[in-house]
PDB file of C-alpha atoms in Angstrom:
ATOM      1  CA  MET A   1      -3.880 -10.490  12.510  1.00  0.00           C
ATOM      2  CA  ASP A   2      -0.194 -10.576  11.660  1.00  0.00           C
ATOM      3  CA  ILE A   3       1.667  -8.123  13.927  1.00  0.00           C
ATOM      4  CA  ARG A   4       4.932  -6.584  12.695  1.00  0.00           C
ATOM      5  CA  TYR A   5       7.007  -4.692  15.262  1.00  0.00           C
ATOM      6  CA  SER A   6       9.355  -1.856  14.379  1.00  0.00           C
ATOM      7  CA  CYS A   7      12.862  -2.664  13.189  1.00  0.00           C
ATOM      8  CA  ASN A   8      15.685  -0.118  13.384  1.00  0.00           C
ATOM      9  CA  GLN A   9      18.320   0.453  10.730  1.00  0.00           C
ATOM     10  CA  ARG A  10      21.213  -0.741  12.907  1.00  0.00           C
ATOM     11  CA  ASP A  11      19.759  -4.191  13.557  1.00  0.00           C
ATOM     12  CA  PHE A  12      18.515  -4.448   9.966  1.00  0.00           C
ATOM     13  CA  LYS A  13      22.104  -4.575   8.681  1.00  0.00           C
ATOM     14  CA  ARG A  14      22.481  -8.033  10.232  1.00  0.00           C
ATOM     15  CA  TYR A  15      19.252  -9.526   8.858  1.00  0.00           C
ATOM     16  CA  THR A  16      19.333 -12.654   6.733  1.00  0.00           C
ATOM     17  CA  THR A  17      17.185 -12.972   3.606  1.00  0.00           C
ATOM     18  CA  GLU A  18      14.605 -14.958   5.586  1.00  0.00           C
ATOM     19  CA  GLU A  19      14.498 -12.394   8.404  1.00  0.00           C
ATOM     20  CA  THR A  20      14.135  -9.502   5.956  1.00  0.00           C
ATOM     21  CA  ARG A  21      11.219 -11.167   4.202  1.00  0.00           C
ATOM     22  CA  ARG A  22       9.522 -12.104   7.479  1.00  0.00           C
ATOM     23  CA  GLU A  23       9.799  -8.543   8.793  1.00  0.00           C
ATOM     24  CA  PHE A  24       8.771  -6.511   5.741  1.00  0.00           C
ATOM     25  CA  LEU A  25       7.150  -8.681   3.037  1.00  0.00           C
ATOM     26  CA  ILE A  26       3.381  -9.307   3.017  1.00  0.00           C
ATOM     27  CA  GLU A  27       2.411 -12.403   1.028  1.00  0.00           C
ATOM     28  CA  ASN A  28      -0.849 -14.275   0.392  1.00  0.00           C
ATOM     29  CA  LEU A  29      -3.012 -11.164   0.560  1.00  0.00           C
ATOM     30  CA  PHE A  30      -6.047 -12.614  -1.164  1.00  0.00           C
ATOM     31  CA  VAL A  31      -7.818 -15.656   0.291  1.00  0.00           C
ATOM     32  CA  PRO A  32     -11.458 -16.408  -0.658  1.00  0.00           C
ATOM     33  CA  ASP A  33     -13.968 -14.812   1.727  1.00  0.00           C
ATOM     34  CA  GLN A  34     -11.301 -13.890   4.283  1.00  0.00           C
ATOM     35  CA  VAL A  35      -9.602 -10.720   5.522  1.00  0.00           C
ATOM     36  CA  GLN A  36      -5.826 -11.046   5.474  1.00  0.00           C
ATOM     37  CA  ALA A  37      -4.641  -8.395   7.942  1.00  0.00           C
ATOM     38  CA  THR A  38      -1.146  -7.127   8.758  1.00  0.00           C
ATOM     39  CA  TYR A  39      -0.586  -4.537  11.504  1.00  0.00           C
ATOM     40  CA  SER A  40       2.709  -2.656  11.325  1.00  0.00           C
ATOM     41  CA  HIS A  41       3.914  -0.697  14.332  1.00  0.00           C
ATOM     42  CA  VAL A  42       5.636   1.657  11.894  1.00  0.00           C
ATOM     43  CA  ASP A  43       3.169   4.582  12.072  1.00  0.00           C
ATOM     44  CA  ARG A  44       0.523   1.956  12.998  1.00  0.00           C
ATOM     45  CA  ALA A  45      -0.283   1.177   9.388  1.00  0.00           C
ATOM     46  CA  VAL A  46      -2.690  -1.681   8.663  1.00  0.00           C
ATOM     47  CA  VAL A  47      -2.676  -3.562   5.347  1.00  0.00           C
ATOM     48  CA  LEU A  48      -5.669  -5.702   4.375  1.00  0.00           C
ATOM     49  CA  GLY A  49      -6.329  -8.049   1.492  1.00  0.00           C
ATOM     50  CA  ILE A  50      -9.999  -8.933   0.907  1.00  0.00           C
ATOM     51  CA  MET A  51     -11.310 -11.260  -1.805  1.00  0.00           C
ATOM     52  CA  PRO A  52     -15.060 -11.836  -1.456  1.00  0.00           C
ATOM     53  CA  VAL A  53     -16.334 -14.801  -3.455  1.00  0.00           C
ATOM     54  CA  LYS A  54     -19.456 -16.409  -1.992  1.00  0.00           C
ATOM     55  CA  GLU A  55     -20.368 -13.832   0.640  1.00  0.00           C
ATOM     56  CA  LYS A  56     -20.234 -10.214   1.672  1.00  0.00           C
ATOM     57  CA  VAL A  57     -17.102  -9.824   3.754  1.00  0.00           C
ATOM     58  CA  SER A  58     -16.892  -7.314   6.591  1.00  0.00           C
ATOM     59  CA  ILE A  59     -13.707  -5.267   6.949  1.00  0.00           C
ATOM     60  CA  ASP A  60     -13.237  -6.640  10.460  1.00  0.00           C
ATOM     61  CA  LYS A  61     -13.877 -10.322   9.740  1.00  0.00           C
ATOM     62  CA  GLY A  62     -11.594 -12.451  11.894  1.00  0.00           C
ATOM     63  CA  ILE A  63     -10.055  -9.422  13.648  1.00  0.00           C
ATOM     64  CA  ASP A  64     -10.312  -8.877  17.400  1.00  0.00           C
ATOM     65  CA  ILE A  65     -11.024  -5.143  17.202  1.00  0.00           C
ATOM     66  CA  TRP A  66     -10.805  -4.403  20.909  1.00  0.00           C
ATOM     67  CA  LYS A  67      -7.603  -6.393  21.392  1.00  0.00           C
ATOM     68  CA  ASN A  68      -5.795  -4.890  18.406  1.00  0.00           C
ATOM     69  CA  PHE A  69      -7.164  -1.338  18.358  1.00  0.00           C
ATOM     70  CA  GLY A  70      -8.904  -0.720  21.678  1.00  0.00           C
ATOM     71  CA  THR A  71     -11.978   0.597  19.849  1.00  0.00           C
ATOM     72  CA  GLU A  72     -15.500  -0.593  19.170  1.00  0.00           C
ATOM     73  CA  TYR A  73     -15.104  -0.806  15.391  1.00  0.00           C
ATOM     74  CA  PHE A  74     -12.250  -0.744  12.864  1.00  0.00           C
ATOM     75  CA  LEU A  75     -12.596   2.820  11.570  1.00  0.00           C
ATOM     76  CA  GLU A  76     -13.608   4.442  14.844  1.00  0.00           C
ATOM     77  CA  ARG A  77     -10.249   6.260  14.971  1.00  0.00           C
ATOM     78  CA  ARG A  78      -8.876   5.350  11.542  1.00  0.00           C
ATOM     79  CA  GLU A  79      -9.250   6.208   7.864  1.00  0.00           C
ATOM     80  CA  CYS A  80      -8.504   3.916   4.942  1.00  0.00           C
ATOM     81  CA  GLY A  81      -8.023   3.823   1.210  1.00  0.00           C
ATOM     82  CA  LEU A  82      -8.594   0.845  -1.039  1.00  0.00           C
ATOM     83  CA  PHE A  83      -8.123  -0.235  -4.635  1.00  0.00           C
ATOM     84  CA  ASN A  84      -9.854  -2.981  -6.558  1.00  0.00           C
ATOM     85  CA  VAL A  85      -7.200  -4.981  -8.417  1.00  0.00           C
ATOM     86  CA  GLY A  86      -9.494  -7.815  -9.500  1.00  0.00           C
ATOM     87  CA  GLY A  87     -12.929  -8.275 -11.043  1.00  0.00           C
ATOM     88  CA  ALA A  88     -15.744  -5.774 -10.585  1.00  0.00           C
ATOM     89  CA  GLY A  89     -17.097  -5.445  -7.063  1.00  0.00           C
ATOM     90  CA  LYS A  90     -18.928  -3.311  -4.554  1.00  0.00           C
ATOM     91  CA  VAL A  91     -18.130  -1.758  -1.205  1.00  0.00           C
ATOM     92  CA  THR A  92     -20.982  -0.800   1.120  1.00  0.00           C
ATOM     93  CA  VAL A  93     -20.118   1.881   3.671  1.00  0.00           C
ATOM     94  CA  ASP A  94     -22.874   2.452   6.226  1.00  0.00           C
ATOM     95  CA  GLN A  95     -25.498   1.460   3.613  1.00  0.00           C
ATOM     96  CA  GLN A  96     -23.966   3.613   0.855  1.00  0.00           C
ATOM     97  CA  VAL A  97     -22.949   1.372  -2.059  1.00  0.00           C
ATOM     98  CA  TYR A  98     -19.896   2.115  -4.215  1.00  0.00           C
ATOM     99  CA  SER A  99     -19.140   0.151  -7.406  1.00  0.00           C
ATOM    100  CA  LEU A 100     -15.460  -0.360  -8.194  1.00  0.00           C
ATOM    101  CA  ASN A 101     -14.028  -1.657 -11.433  1.00  0.00           C
ATOM    102  CA  TYR A 102     -10.410  -2.608 -12.001  1.00  0.00           C
ATOM    103  CA  LYS A 103      -8.023   0.037 -10.608  1.00  0.00           C
ATOM    104  CA  ASP A 104     -10.758   2.185  -9.090  1.00  0.00           C
ATOM    105  CA  CYS A 105     -10.128   3.628  -5.623  1.00  0.00           C
ATOM    106  CA  LEU A 106     -12.301   4.416  -2.606  1.00  0.00           C
ATOM    107  CA  TYR A 107     -11.424   6.636   0.342  1.00  0.00           C
ATOM    108  CA  ILE A 108     -13.308   5.933   3.587  1.00  0.00           C
ATOM    109  CA  THR A 109     -13.036   8.509   6.342  1.00  0.00           C
ATOM    110  CA  ARG A 110     -12.874   8.017  10.093  1.00  0.00           C
ATOM    111  CA  GLY A 111     -16.122   6.994  11.752  1.00  0.00           C
ATOM    112  CA  ALA A 112     -17.550   4.562   9.186  1.00  0.00           C
ATOM    113  CA  LYS A 113     -19.041   1.764  11.282  1.00  0.00           C
ATOM    114  CA  THR A 114     -19.957  -0.872   8.707  1.00  0.00           C
ATOM    115  CA  VAL A 115     -17.864  -1.681   5.624  1.00  0.00           C
ATOM    116  CA  LEU A 116     -18.816  -4.692   3.484  1.00  0.00           C
ATOM    117  CA  PHE A 117     -17.091  -6.065   0.384  1.00  0.00           C
ATOM    118  CA  GLU A 118     -18.610  -8.178  -2.380  1.00  0.00           C
ATOM    119  CA  SER A 119     -17.852  -9.332  -5.923  1.00  0.00           C
ATOM    120  CA  ASP A 120     -20.174  -8.896  -8.890  1.00  0.00           C
ATOM    121  CA  ASP A 121     -19.166 -12.279 -10.288  1.00  0.00           C
ATOM    122  CA  PRO A 122     -17.812 -15.046  -8.010  1.00  0.00           C
ATOM    123  CA  GLU A 123     -16.043 -16.536 -11.037  1.00  0.00           C
ATOM    124  CA  LYS A 124     -14.088 -13.273 -11.375  1.00  0.00           C
ATOM    125  CA  PRO A 125     -13.812 -12.067  -7.784  1.00  0.00           C
ATOM    126  CA  ALA A 126     -12.777  -8.585  -6.806  1.00  0.00           C
ATOM    127  CA  HIS A 127      -9.431  -8.152  -5.035  1.00  0.00           C
ATOM    128  CA  PHE A 128      -9.632  -5.279  -2.575  1.00  0.00           C
ATOM    129  CA  TYR A 129      -6.267  -3.964  -1.375  1.00  0.00           C
ATOM    130  CA  VAL A 130      -6.723  -1.755   1.696  1.00  0.00           C
ATOM    131  CA  VAL A 131      -4.331   0.463   3.692  1.00  0.00           C
ATOM    132  CA  SER A 132      -5.372   2.228   6.898  1.00  0.00           C
ATOM    133  CA  TYR A 133      -3.748   4.763   9.231  1.00  0.00           C
ATOM    134  CA  PRO A 134      -4.906   6.422  12.465  1.00  0.00           C
ATOM    135  CA  ALA A 135      -6.925   9.609  11.931  1.00  0.00           C
ATOM    136  CA  HIS A 136      -7.774  12.471  14.275  1.00  0.00           C
ATOM    137  CA  CYS A 137     -10.477  14.079  12.092  1.00  0.00           C
ATOM    138  CA  SER A 138     -13.113  13.106   9.523  1.00  0.00           C
ATOM    139  CA  TYR A 139     -13.790  14.262   5.975  1.00  0.00           C
ATOM    140  CA  GLU A 140     -15.967  12.658   3.277  1.00  0.00           C
ATOM    141  CA  ASN A 141     -16.000   9.231   1.686  1.00  0.00           C
ATOM    142  CA  ARG A 142     -15.185   9.422  -2.003  1.00  0.00           C
ATOM    143  CA  LEU A 143     -14.963   7.086  -4.973  1.00  0.00           C
ATOM    144  CA  ILE A 144     -12.162   7.980  -7.392  1.00  0.00           C
ATOM    145  CA  LYS A 145     -12.249   6.256 -10.760  1.00  0.00           C
ATOM    146  CA  ILE A 146      -8.980   5.552 -12.560  1.00  0.00           C
ATOM    147  CA  GLU A 147      -9.854   8.132 -15.211  1.00  0.00           C
ATOM    148  CA  ASP A 148     -10.347  10.803 -12.526  1.00  0.00           C
ATOM    149  CA  ALA A 149      -6.949  10.396 -10.860  1.00  0.00           C
ATOM    150  CA  ALA A 150      -4.432  13.242 -11.160  1.00  0.00           C
ATOM    151  CA  LYS A 151      -1.873  11.993 -13.686  1.00  0.00           C
ATOM    152  CA  LYS A 152       1.821  12.882 -13.581  1.00  0.00           C
ATOM    153  CA  PRO A 153       3.995  11.458 -16.426  1.00  0.00           C
ATOM    154  CA  LEU A 154       7.651  10.977 -15.489  1.00  0.00           C
ATOM    155  CA  GLY A 155      10.844   9.350 -16.731  1.00  0.00           C
ATOM    156  CA  ALA A 156      11.965   8.187 -20.155  1.00  0.00           C
ATOM    157  CA  LEU A 157      12.522   4.970 -22.080  1.00  0.00           C
ATOM    158  CA  GLU A 158      16.227   5.844 -22.319  1.00  0.00           C
ATOM    159  CA  THR A 159      16.521   5.417 -18.552  1.00  0.00           C
ATOM    160  CA  SER A 160      14.058   2.484 -18.417  1.00  0.00           C
ATOM    161  CA  ASN A 161      11.668   4.348 -16.128  1.00  0.00           C
ATOM    162  CA  LYS A 162       8.948   5.898 -18.269  1.00  0.00           C
ATOM    163  CA  ARG A 163       5.878   5.844 -16.064  1.00  0.00           C
ATOM    164  CA  THR A 164       2.707   7.625 -15.031  1.00  0.00           C
ATOM    165  CA  ILE A 165       1.981   8.438 -11.398  1.00  0.00           C
ATOM    166  CA  ASN A 166      -1.760   8.388 -10.746  1.00  0.00           C
ATOM    167  CA  GLN A 167      -2.593  10.369  -7.622  1.00  0.00           C
ATOM    168  CA  PHE A 168      -5.889   9.227  -6.084  1.00  0.00           C
ATOM    169  CA  ILE A 169      -5.893   9.935  -2.342  1.00  0.00           C
ATOM    170  CA  HIS A 170      -3.807  13.067  -2.479  1.00  0.00           C
ATOM    171  CA  PRO A 171      -4.215  16.742  -1.450  1.00  0.00           C
ATOM    172  CA  SER A 172      -4.638  17.701  -5.116  1.00  0.00           C
ATOM    173  CA  VAL A 173      -7.676  15.398  -5.359  1.00  0.00           C
ATOM    174  CA  LEU A 174      -9.364  15.282  -1.920  1.00  0.00           C
ATOM    175  CA  LYS A 175      -8.851  16.010   1.768  1.00  0.00           C
ATOM    176  CA  THR A 176      -7.788  13.304   4.205  1.00  0.00           C
ATOM    177  CA  CYS A 177      -6.263  13.263   7.665  1.00  0.00           C
ATOM    178  CA  GLN A 178      -2.852  11.764   6.853  1.00  0.00           C
ATOM    179  CA  LEU A 179      -3.323   9.053   4.233  1.00  0.00           C
ATOM    180  CA  SER A 180      -1.929   9.537   0.727  1.00  0.00           C
ATOM    181  CA  MET A 181      -2.324   6.811  -1.893  1.00  0.00           C
ATOM    182  CA  GLY A 182      -1.771   6.353  -5.586  1.00  0.00           C
ATOM    183  CA  MET A 183      -0.705   4.077  -8.401  1.00  0.00           C
ATOM    184  CA  THR A 184       2.375   4.128 -10.609  1.00  0.00           C
ATOM    185  CA  VAL A 185       2.171   2.412 -14.005  1.00  0.00           C
ATOM    186  CA  LEU A 186       5.393   1.576 -15.856  1.00  0.00           C
ATOM    187  CA  GLU A 187       5.301   1.426 -19.630  1.00  0.00           C
ATOM    188  CA  PRO A 188       6.598  -1.582 -21.630  1.00  0.00           C
ATOM    189  CA  GLY A 189      10.378  -1.437 -21.756  1.00  0.00           C
ATOM    190  CA  SER A 190      10.613   0.368 -18.404  1.00  0.00           C
ATOM    191  CA  VAL A 191      11.478  -1.506 -15.216  1.00  0.00           C
ATOM    192  CA  TRP A 192      12.882   0.987 -12.669  1.00  0.00           C
ATOM    193  CA  ASN A 193      10.776   2.741 -10.060  1.00  0.00           C
ATOM    194  CA  THR A 194      11.529   5.526  -7.593  1.00  0.00           C
ATOM    195  CA  MET A 195      14.932   6.584  -8.827  1.00  0.00           C
ATOM    196  CA  PRO A 196      16.800   8.595  -7.641  1.00  0.00           C
ATOM    197  CA  ALA A 197      16.154   6.676  -4.447  1.00  0.00           C
ATOM    198  CA  HIS A 198      15.054   8.635  -1.415  1.00  0.00           C
ATOM    199  CA  THR A 199      13.834   8.437   2.131  1.00  0.00           C
ATOM    200  CA  HIS A 200      11.285  10.610   3.892  1.00  0.00           C
ATOM    201  CA  GLU A 201      12.012  10.666   7.590  1.00  0.00           C
ATOM    202  CA  ARG A 202       8.605  12.159   8.285  1.00  0.00           C
ATOM    203  CA  ARG A 203       6.532   9.384   6.668  1.00  0.00           C
ATOM    204  CA  MET A 204       6.501   5.632   6.147  1.00  0.00           C
ATOM    205  CA  GLU A 205       5.294   3.913   2.990  1.00  0.00           C
ATOM    206  CA  VAL A 206       3.851   0.617   1.808  1.00  0.00           C
ATOM    207  CA  TYR A 207       4.275  -0.630  -1.778  1.00  0.00           C
ATOM    208  CA  PHE A 208       1.956  -3.187  -3.381  1.00  0.00           C
ATOM    209  CA  TYR A 209       3.204  -4.689  -6.650  1.00  0.00           C
ATOM    210  CA  PHE A 210       0.784  -6.118  -9.198  1.00  0.00           C
ATOM    211  CA  GLU A 211       0.469  -6.654 -12.948  1.00  0.00           C
ATOM    212  CA  VAL A 212       3.779  -8.497 -12.651  1.00  0.00           C
ATOM    213  CA  PRO A 213       3.680 -10.923 -15.595  1.00  0.00           C
ATOM    214  CA  LYS A 214       3.865 -14.651 -14.949  1.00  0.00           C
ATOM    215  CA  ASN A 215       7.400 -15.950 -14.365  1.00  0.00           C
ATOM    216  CA  ASN A 216       8.644 -12.404 -13.646  1.00  0.00           C
ATOM    217  CA  VAL A 217       9.607 -10.705 -10.375  1.00  0.00           C
ATOM    218  CA  VAL A 218      10.471  -7.300  -8.934  1.00  0.00           C
ATOM    219  CA  PHE A 219      13.683  -6.727  -6.992  1.00  0.00           C
ATOM    220  CA  HIS A 220      12.532  -4.263  -4.326  1.00  0.00           C
ATOM    221  CA  MET A 221      15.418  -2.372  -2.756  1.00  0.00           C
ATOM    222  CA  MET A 222      15.374  -1.134   0.818  1.00  0.00           C
ATOM    223  CA  GLY A 223      17.656  -0.185   3.691  1.00  0.00           C
ATOM    224  CA  GLU A 224      19.824   2.862   4.212  1.00  0.00           C
ATOM    225  CA  GLY A 225      21.277   4.361   1.056  1.00  0.00           C
ATOM    226  CA  GLN A 226      24.801   3.421   2.041  1.00  0.00           C
ATOM    227  CA  GLU A 227      23.955  -0.212   2.805  1.00  0.00           C
ATOM    228  CA  THR A 228      21.039  -1.487   0.749  1.00  0.00           C
ATOM    229  CA  ARG A 229      19.301  -4.856   0.715  1.00  0.00           C
ATOM    230  CA  HIS A 230      16.664  -6.306  -1.584  1.00  0.00           C
ATOM    231  CA  ILE A 231      13.536  -8.460  -1.446  1.00  0.00           C
ATOM    232  CA  VAL A 232      12.472 -10.486  -4.467  1.00  0.00           C
ATOM    233  CA  MET A 233       8.737  -9.915  -4.869  1.00  0.00           C
ATOM    234  CA  GLN A 234       6.051 -11.572  -6.953  1.00  0.00           C
ATOM    235  CA  ASP A 235       2.656 -10.483  -8.239  1.00  0.00           C
ATOM    236  CA  GLN A 236       0.189  -9.071  -5.680  1.00  0.00           C
ATOM    237  CA  GLN A 237       2.588  -8.795  -2.779  1.00  0.00           C
ATOM    238  CA  ALA A 238       3.218  -5.803  -0.499  1.00  0.00           C
ATOM    239  CA  VAL A 239       6.267  -4.526   1.355  1.00  0.00           C
ATOM    240  CA  ILE A 240       6.596  -2.260   4.398  1.00  0.00           C
ATOM    241  CA  SER A 241       9.073   0.617   4.133  1.00  0.00           C
ATOM    242  CA  PRO A 242      10.092   2.389   7.380  1.00  0.00           C
ATOM    243  CA  SER A 243      10.964   6.070   7.217  1.00  0.00           C
ATOM    244  CA  TRP A 244      14.726   5.366   7.304  1.00  0.00           C
ATOM    245  CA  SER A 245      14.611   3.031   4.301  1.00  0.00           C
ATOM    246  CA  ILE A 246      14.790   3.686   0.594  1.00  0.00           C
ATOM    247  CA  HIS A 247      12.002   2.086  -1.456  1.00  0.00           C
ATOM    248  CA  ALA A 248      12.890   1.492  -5.070  1.00  0.00           C
ATOM    249  CA  GLY A 249      13.028  -1.418  -7.419  1.00  0.00           C
ATOM    250  CA  ALA A 250      13.587  -2.992 -10.790  1.00  0.00           C
ATOM    251  CA  GLY A 251      11.560  -5.722 -12.436  1.00  0.00           C
ATOM    252  CA  THR A 252      12.327  -8.370 -14.993  1.00  0.00           C
ATOM    253  CA  SER A 253       9.393  -6.794 -16.856  1.00  0.00           C
ATOM    254  CA  ASN A 254       7.270  -3.689 -16.509  1.00  0.00           C
ATOM    255  CA  TYR A 255       4.650  -3.752 -13.740  1.00  0.00           C
ATOM    256  CA  THR A 256       2.352  -1.525 -11.682  1.00  0.00           C
ATOM    257  CA  PHE A 257       2.468  -0.649  -8.009  1.00  0.00           C
ATOM    258  CA  ILE A 258       0.268   1.081  -5.444  1.00  0.00           C
ATOM    259  CA  TRP A 259       1.932   3.332  -2.894  1.00  0.00           C
ATOM    260  CA  ALA A 260       0.441   4.390   0.415  1.00  0.00           C
ATOM    261  CA  MET A 261       1.967   6.896   2.826  1.00  0.00           C
ATOM    262  CA  GLY A 262       1.173   8.129   6.316  1.00  0.00           C
ATOM    263  CA  GLY A 263       3.021  10.285   8.799  1.00  0.00           C
ATOM    264  CA  GLU A 264       3.702  13.893   9.679  1.00  0.00           C
ATOM    265  CA  ASN A 265       2.621  15.530   6.402  1.00  0.00           C
ATOM    266  CA  GLN A 266       1.154  14.930   2.961  1.00  0.00           C
ATOM    267  CA  ALA A 267       3.752  16.826   0.918  1.00  0.00           C
ATOM    268  CA  PHE A 268       4.394  14.449  -1.978  1.00  0.00           C
ATOM    269  CA  ASP A 269       7.797  16.018  -2.751  1.00  0.00           C
ATOM    270  CA  ASP A 270       8.989  16.020   0.870  1.00  0.00           C
ATOM    271  CA  MET A 271      11.853  13.570   0.438  1.00  0.00           C
ATOM    272  CA  ASP A 272      15.573  13.271   1.054  1.00  0.00           C
ATOM    273  CA  GLU A 273      17.078  12.173  -2.256  1.00  0.00           C
ATOM    274  CA  ILE A 274      20.208  10.070  -2.499  1.00  0.00           C
ATOM    275  CA  PRO A 275      22.268  10.459  -5.681  1.00  0.00           C
ATOM    276  CA  THR A 276      22.256   7.168  -7.567  1.00  0.00           C
ATOM    277  CA  THR A 277      26.052   7.056  -7.744  1.00  0.00           C
ATOM    278  CA  GLU A 278      26.201   7.216  -3.932  1.00  0.00           C
ATOM    279  CA  LEU A 279      24.075   4.112  -3.345  1.00  0.00           C
ATOM    280  CA  ARG A 280      25.896   1.152  -1.894  1.00  0.00           C
TER     281      ARG A 280
END
């Protein structure tokens, strides 16, 4: 498991490009029949990439659960949400089987002991992107299809940010402990996300960019509003955003991204906006 320790905004100002990428960028998420795990000490978020090909892959494969979490199993004191961003696949949670097509989402509550991932077709393997946070209570597991997500159109082509926010793991859709998760789809001709930029001191966030066309990239912006930095990101990569950092970006093409939040509340609009003209 890749461990990322917390970075503060004062030290971050002195980071080189290499240091910034090493601290916040998560690459190589999908490796055949492996669990690629990153543990962030920012709100103790865990990001997993799971690509089953020839076998059923357990959520804890290759992870020392007791060493990293001090529990008997991964979700003993955690909840998680996951999206399938590859071929059709299945997730088995304590013998209950859920089928996920492209862009479908599954919420798994605290207390699930066994979680197994598999692909329907090894030639077109599923890509399961998972984010987990600590949880102090349990609710119900739930499969949310892309067509069942709460949809929120925003932006305009004139400002290059016409997009639809799909809310999956969200108070308007289902109850969770602290996890919120959704997907933002930018329309052709739109490249900007999350403007005006903002922070939310009470929550951290992880972005996962995908559907980035070949030979294109996303310039993900982070840091304090008065002293920003950027990370150049490619398809199917994730980035950690501490509560003090903005999280916005522009691509050389349109793209899609999955956002996941955890922290003090689940109020989607609880943010501290920074006027665009005041960014530096």
